[in-house]
PDB file of C-alpha atoms in Angstrom:
ATOM      1  CA  MET A 163     397.175  83.656 -81.612  1.00 96.00           C
ATOM      2  CA  LYS A 164     396.797  85.306 -84.935  1.00 96.00           C
ATOM      3  CA  VAL A 165     393.610  85.413 -86.976  1.00 98.00           C
ATOM      4  CA  VAL A 166     392.622  86.567 -90.406  1.00 98.00           C
ATOM      5  CA  ILE A 167     388.934  87.453 -90.305  1.00 98.00           C
ATOM      6  CA  GLN A 168     387.046  87.713 -93.561  1.00 98.00           C
ATOM      7  CA  ARG A 169     383.499  89.000 -93.822  1.00 98.00           C
ATOM      8  CA  VAL A 170     381.851  86.659 -96.288  1.00 98.00           C
ATOM      9  CA  ALA A 171     378.639  86.441 -98.277  1.00 98.00           C
ATOM     10  CA  LYS A 172     379.296  82.685 -98.272  1.00 98.00           C
ATOM     11  CA  ALA A 173     382.113  80.288 -97.446  1.00 98.00           C
ATOM     12  CA  SER A 174     382.750  76.561 -97.345  1.00 98.00           C
ATOM     13  CA  VAL A 175     385.416  74.003 -96.471  1.00 98.00           C
ATOM     14  CA  THR A 176     385.901  70.793 -98.452  1.00 98.00           C
ATOM     15  CA  ILE A 177     388.098  67.855 -97.440  1.00 97.00           C
ATOM     16  CA  GLU A 178     388.662  64.998 -99.898  1.00 96.00           C
ATOM     17  CA  SER A 179     385.682  66.041-102.047  1.00 96.00           C
ATOM     18  CA  ALA A 180     383.335  66.198 -99.030  1.00 97.00           C
ATOM     19  CA  LYS A 181     381.952  69.575 -97.948  1.00 97.00           C
ATOM     20  CA  VAL A 182     382.453  69.686 -94.153  1.00 97.00           C
ATOM     21  CA  ALA A 183     381.376  73.278 -93.495  1.00 98.00           C
ATOM     22  CA  SER A 184     379.229  75.807 -95.306  1.00 98.00           C
ATOM     23  CA  ILE A 185     377.789  79.193 -94.334  1.00 98.00           C
ATOM     24  CA  ASN A 186     376.143  82.160 -95.938  1.00 98.00           C
ATOM     25  CA  GLN A 187     376.613  85.635 -94.401  1.00 98.00           C
ATOM     26  CA  GLY A 188     379.159  85.605 -91.629  1.00 98.00           C
ATOM     27  CA  LEU A 189     382.833  85.344 -90.797  1.00 98.00           C
ATOM     28  CA  LEU A 190     385.535  83.002 -92.033  1.00 98.00           C
ATOM     29  CA  ILE A 191     388.266  82.869 -89.394  1.00 98.00           C
ATOM     30  CA  LEU A 192     391.718  81.535 -90.220  1.00 98.00           C
ATOM     31  CA  LEU A 193     393.461  80.736 -86.909  1.00 98.00           C
ATOM     32  CA  GLY A 194     397.200  80.410 -86.307  1.00 97.00           C
ATOM     33  CA  ILE A 195     398.545  79.227 -82.945  1.00 97.00           C
ATOM     34  CA  VAL A 196     402.016  79.554 -81.377  1.00 96.00           C
ATOM     35  CA  ASP A 197     403.524  77.709 -78.401  1.00 94.00           C
ATOM     36  CA  ASP A 198     403.045  80.506 -75.884  1.00 94.00           C
ATOM     37  CA  ASP A 199     399.336  81.072 -76.593  1.00 96.00           C
ATOM     38  CA  THR A 200     397.139  80.683 -73.516  1.00 96.00           C
ATOM     39  CA  ASN A 201     393.509  80.693 -72.435  1.00 96.00           C
ATOM     40  CA  GLU A 202     393.854  84.451 -71.940  1.00 96.00           C
ATOM     41  CA  ASP A 203     394.575  84.807 -75.677  1.00 97.00           C
ATOM     42  CA  ILE A 204     391.529  82.650 -76.431  1.00 97.00           C
ATOM     43  CA  TYR A 205     389.158  84.674 -74.212  1.00 97.00           C
ATOM     44  CA  TRP A 206     390.362  88.033 -75.503  1.00 97.00           C
ATOM     45  CA  LEU A 207     390.345  87.038 -79.166  1.00 97.00           C
ATOM     46  CA  SER A 208     386.985  85.270 -79.052  1.00 98.00           C
ATOM     47  CA  ASN A 209     385.302  88.262 -77.416  1.00 97.00           C
ATOM     48  CA  LYS A 210     386.907  90.627 -79.921  1.00 97.00           C
ATOM     49  CA  ILE A 211     385.784  88.547 -82.912  1.00 98.00           C
ATOM     50  CA  VAL A 212     382.130  88.013 -81.992  1.00 98.00           C
ATOM     51  CA  ASN A 213     381.697  91.701 -81.123  1.00 97.00           C
ATOM     52  CA  LEU A 214     383.698  93.118 -84.051  1.00 98.00           C
ATOM     53  CA  ARG A 215     381.446  95.582 -85.872  1.00 98.00           C
ATOM     54  CA  VAL A 216     382.156  94.827 -89.531  1.00 98.00           C
ATOM     55  CA  PHE A 217     378.620  94.411 -90.885  1.00 98.00           C
ATOM     56  CA  GLU A 218     376.643  97.328 -92.230  1.00 96.00           C
ATOM     57  CA  ASP A 219     373.646  98.840 -90.474  1.00 96.00           C
ATOM     58  CA  GLU A 220     370.626 100.439 -92.179  1.00 95.00           C
ATOM     59  CA  GLN A 221     372.698 103.541 -93.003  1.00 96.00           C
ATOM     60  CA  GLY A 222     375.457 101.515 -94.670  1.00 93.00           C
ATOM     61  CA  VAL A 223     377.906 102.028 -91.802  1.00 96.00           C
ATOM     62  CA  MET A 224     379.877  99.068 -90.421  1.00 97.00           C
ATOM     63  CA  ASN A 225     378.187  99.133 -87.044  1.00 97.00           C
ATOM     64  CA  ASN A 226     376.915  95.563 -86.531  1.00 98.00           C
ATOM     65  CA  SER A 227     378.636  92.418 -85.282  1.00 98.00           C
ATOM     66  CA  VAL A 228     378.160  88.904 -86.618  1.00 98.00           C
ATOM     67  CA  LYS A 229     375.786  88.360 -83.674  1.00 96.00           C
ATOM     68  CA  ASP A 230     373.753  91.443 -84.616  1.00 97.00           C
ATOM     69  CA  VAL A 231     373.163  90.193 -88.166  1.00 97.00           C
ATOM     70  CA  SER A 232     372.510  86.575 -87.110  1.00 97.00           C
ATOM     71  CA  GLY A 233     375.463  85.506 -89.224  1.00 98.00           C
ATOM     72  CA  ASP A 234     377.496  82.323 -88.987  1.00 98.00           C
ATOM     73  CA  ILE A 235     381.156  81.513 -88.390  1.00 98.00           C
ATOM     74  CA  ILE A 236     383.632  79.010 -89.823  1.00 98.00           C
ATOM     75  CA  VAL A 237     386.954  78.492 -88.009  1.00 98.00           C
ATOM     76  CA  VAL A 238     389.859  76.987 -89.962  1.00 98.00           C
ATOM     77  CA  SER A 239     393.262  76.182 -88.457  1.00 96.00           C
ATOM     78  CA  GLN A 240     396.113  77.665 -90.480  1.00 93.00           C
ATOM     79  CA  PHE A 241     399.664  77.285 -89.225  1.00 92.00           C
ATOM     80  CA  THR A 242     401.000  79.243 -92.206  1.00 90.00           C
ATOM     81  CA  LEU A 243     399.826  82.494 -90.574  1.00 91.00           C
ATOM     82  CA  HIS A 244     403.010  82.321 -88.496  1.00 88.00           C
ATOM     83  CA  ALA A 245     405.323  81.901 -91.471  1.00 88.00           C
ATOM     84  CA  SER A 246     408.670  83.636 -91.335  1.00 88.00           C
ATOM     85  CA  THR A 247     409.929  84.898 -94.681  1.00 90.00           C
ATOM     86  CA  LYS A 248     412.993  86.676 -93.326  1.00 89.00           C
ATOM     87  CA  LYS A 249     415.568  84.413 -94.968  1.00 88.00           C
ATOM     88  CA  GLY A 250     415.399  82.949 -98.443  1.00 88.00           C
ATOM     89  CA  ASN A 251     412.286  82.224-100.452  1.00 92.00           C
ATOM     90  CA  ARG A 252     410.919  79.214 -98.602  1.00 91.00           C
ATOM     91  CA  PRO A 253     408.835  80.238 -95.564  1.00 91.00           C
ATOM     92  CA  SER A 254     409.752  78.789 -92.188  1.00 89.00           C
ATOM     93  CA  TYR A 255     406.923  77.628 -89.949  1.00 91.00           C
ATOM     94  CA  ILE A 256     409.015  77.104 -86.834  1.00 89.00           C
ATOM     95  CA  LYS A 257     406.937  79.648 -84.849  1.00 91.00           C
ATOM     96  CA  ALA A 258     403.720  77.679 -85.396  1.00 92.00           C
ATOM     97  CA  ALA A 259     402.751  75.410 -82.499  1.00 94.00           C
ATOM     98  CA  LYS A 260     403.115  71.664 -82.992  1.00 94.00           C
ATOM     99  CA  PRO A 261     399.889  69.604 -82.920  1.00 93.00           C
ATOM    100  CA  ASP A 262     400.275  68.475 -79.283  1.00 95.00           C
ATOM    101  CA  ILE A 263     400.030  72.127 -78.199  1.00 95.00           C
ATOM    102  CA  ALA A 264     397.929  73.528 -81.040  1.00 96.00           C
ATOM    103  CA  ILE A 265     395.061  71.002 -81.107  1.00 96.00           C
ATOM    104  CA  PRO A 266     393.918  71.549 -77.484  1.00 97.00           C
ATOM    105  CA  LEU A 267     394.129  75.333 -77.959  1.00 97.00           C
ATOM    106  CA  TYR A 268     392.261  75.102 -81.273  1.00 97.00           C
ATOM    107  CA  ASN A 269     389.487  73.076 -79.615  1.00 97.00           C
ATOM    108  CA  SER A 270     389.342  75.488 -76.655  1.00 98.00           C
ATOM    109  CA  PHE A 271     389.108  78.429 -79.054  1.00 98.00           C
ATOM    110  CA  ILE A 272     386.164  76.819 -80.847  1.00 98.00           C
ATOM    111  CA  LYS A 273     384.349  76.141 -77.551  1.00 98.00           C
ATOM    112  CA  GLN A 274     384.976  79.695 -76.352  1.00 98.00           C
ATOM    113  CA  ILE A 275     383.807  81.315 -79.554  1.00 98.00           C
ATOM    114  CA  GLU A 276     380.636  79.174 -79.443  1.00 98.00           C
ATOM    115  CA  THR A 277     380.057  80.335 -75.854  1.00 98.00           C
ATOM    116  CA  ASP A 278     380.609  84.014 -76.701  1.00 98.00           C
ATOM    117  CA  PHE A 279     378.702  83.740 -79.982  1.00 97.00           C
ATOM    118  CA  GLY A 280     375.780  81.877 -78.478  1.00 97.00           C
ATOM    119  CA  LYS A 281     375.575  79.238 -81.166  1.00 96.00           C
ATOM    120  CA  GLN A 282     377.571  76.499 -82.833  1.00 97.00           C
ATOM    121  CA  VAL A 283     380.307  77.405 -85.287  1.00 98.00           C
ATOM    122  CA  GLN A 284     381.452  75.284 -88.184  1.00 98.00           C
ATOM    123  CA  THR A 285     385.050  74.194 -88.625  1.00 97.00           C
ATOM    124  CA  GLY A 286     387.534  72.637 -90.927  1.00 94.00           C
ATOM    125  CA  GLN A 287     389.633  69.729 -89.678  1.00 94.00           C
ATOM    126  CA  PHE A 288     392.912  70.385 -87.915  1.00 93.00           C
ATOM    127  CA  GLY A 289     395.863  69.285 -90.038  1.00 90.00           C
ATOM    128  CA  ALA A 290     393.772  68.257 -93.043  1.00 93.00           C
ATOM    129  CA  ASP A 291     394.355  69.339 -96.625  1.00 95.00           C
ATOM    130  CA  MET A 292     391.366  71.659 -96.949  1.00 97.00           C
ATOM    131  CA  LYS A 293     389.907  73.543 -99.859  1.00 97.00           C
ATOM    132  CA  VAL A 294     388.489  76.795 -98.525  1.00 97.00           C
ATOM    133  CA  GLU A 295     386.110  78.644-100.788  1.00 98.00           C
ATOM    134  CA  LEU A 296     384.751  82.093 -99.998  1.00 98.00           C
ATOM    135  CA  LEU A 297     383.033  85.090-101.434  1.00 98.00           C
ATOM    136  CA  ASN A 298     384.592  87.972 -99.508  1.00 97.00           C
ATOM    137  CA  ASP A 299     381.965  90.626 -98.843  1.00 97.00           C
ATOM    138  CA  GLY A 300     383.279  94.164 -99.216  1.00 94.00           C
ATOM    139  CA  PRO A 301     385.997  93.016 -99.290  1.00 95.00           C
ATOM    140  CA  VAL A 302     386.495  93.158 -95.535  1.00 97.00           C
ATOM    141  CA  THR A 303     389.579  91.378 -94.214  1.00 97.00           C
ATOM    142  CA  ILE A 304     391.028  92.065 -90.766  1.00 97.00           C
ATOM    143  CA  ILE A 305     394.145  90.618 -89.128  1.00 96.00           C
ATOM    144  CA  ILE A 306     394.341  90.460 -85.330  1.00 96.00           C
ATOM    145  CA  ASP A 307     397.246  89.197 -83.219  1.00 94.00           C
ATOM    146  CA  SER A 308     396.412  88.549 -79.565  1.00 94.00           C
ATOM    147  CA  LYS A 309     400.019  89.354 -78.621  1.00 88.00           C
ATOM    148  CA  SER A 310     399.823  92.931 -79.884  1.00 88.00           C
ATOM    149  CA  LYS A 311     396.107  93.547 -79.111  1.00 75.00           C
ATOM    150  CA  GLU A 312     395.886  96.213 -81.819  1.00 67.00           C
TER     151      GLU A 312
END
């Protein structure tokens, strides 16, 4: 699993002119899934995300997690995170998991992050044409791949 985590002042997801998710301070998580992702990837990544200290404390140091600041989370599926641009100019998405594998893992990831976070997260809709709007705070953008655990 690969995620792009963005610390946001606000973010929202709109599908067909209807706003389906909206938060103020928190994290916008773009999630890409591959065929060999497992529950182990979900557990590790979820724990890493909810405890990631990317919010400032009273001294202006990034020392607080999204839980510490009572922030919110939006999770959006994004198969394009696994794009290969090695050949030509059109990205290949062959590494991205097909829906029959990706949807159950996506749903499990959401449940796990809600468990680790201690509250409900908002989401986009898997496979939908979504308009994601955000005000990146910082900017702070972090990429994590559960396969490399860096």
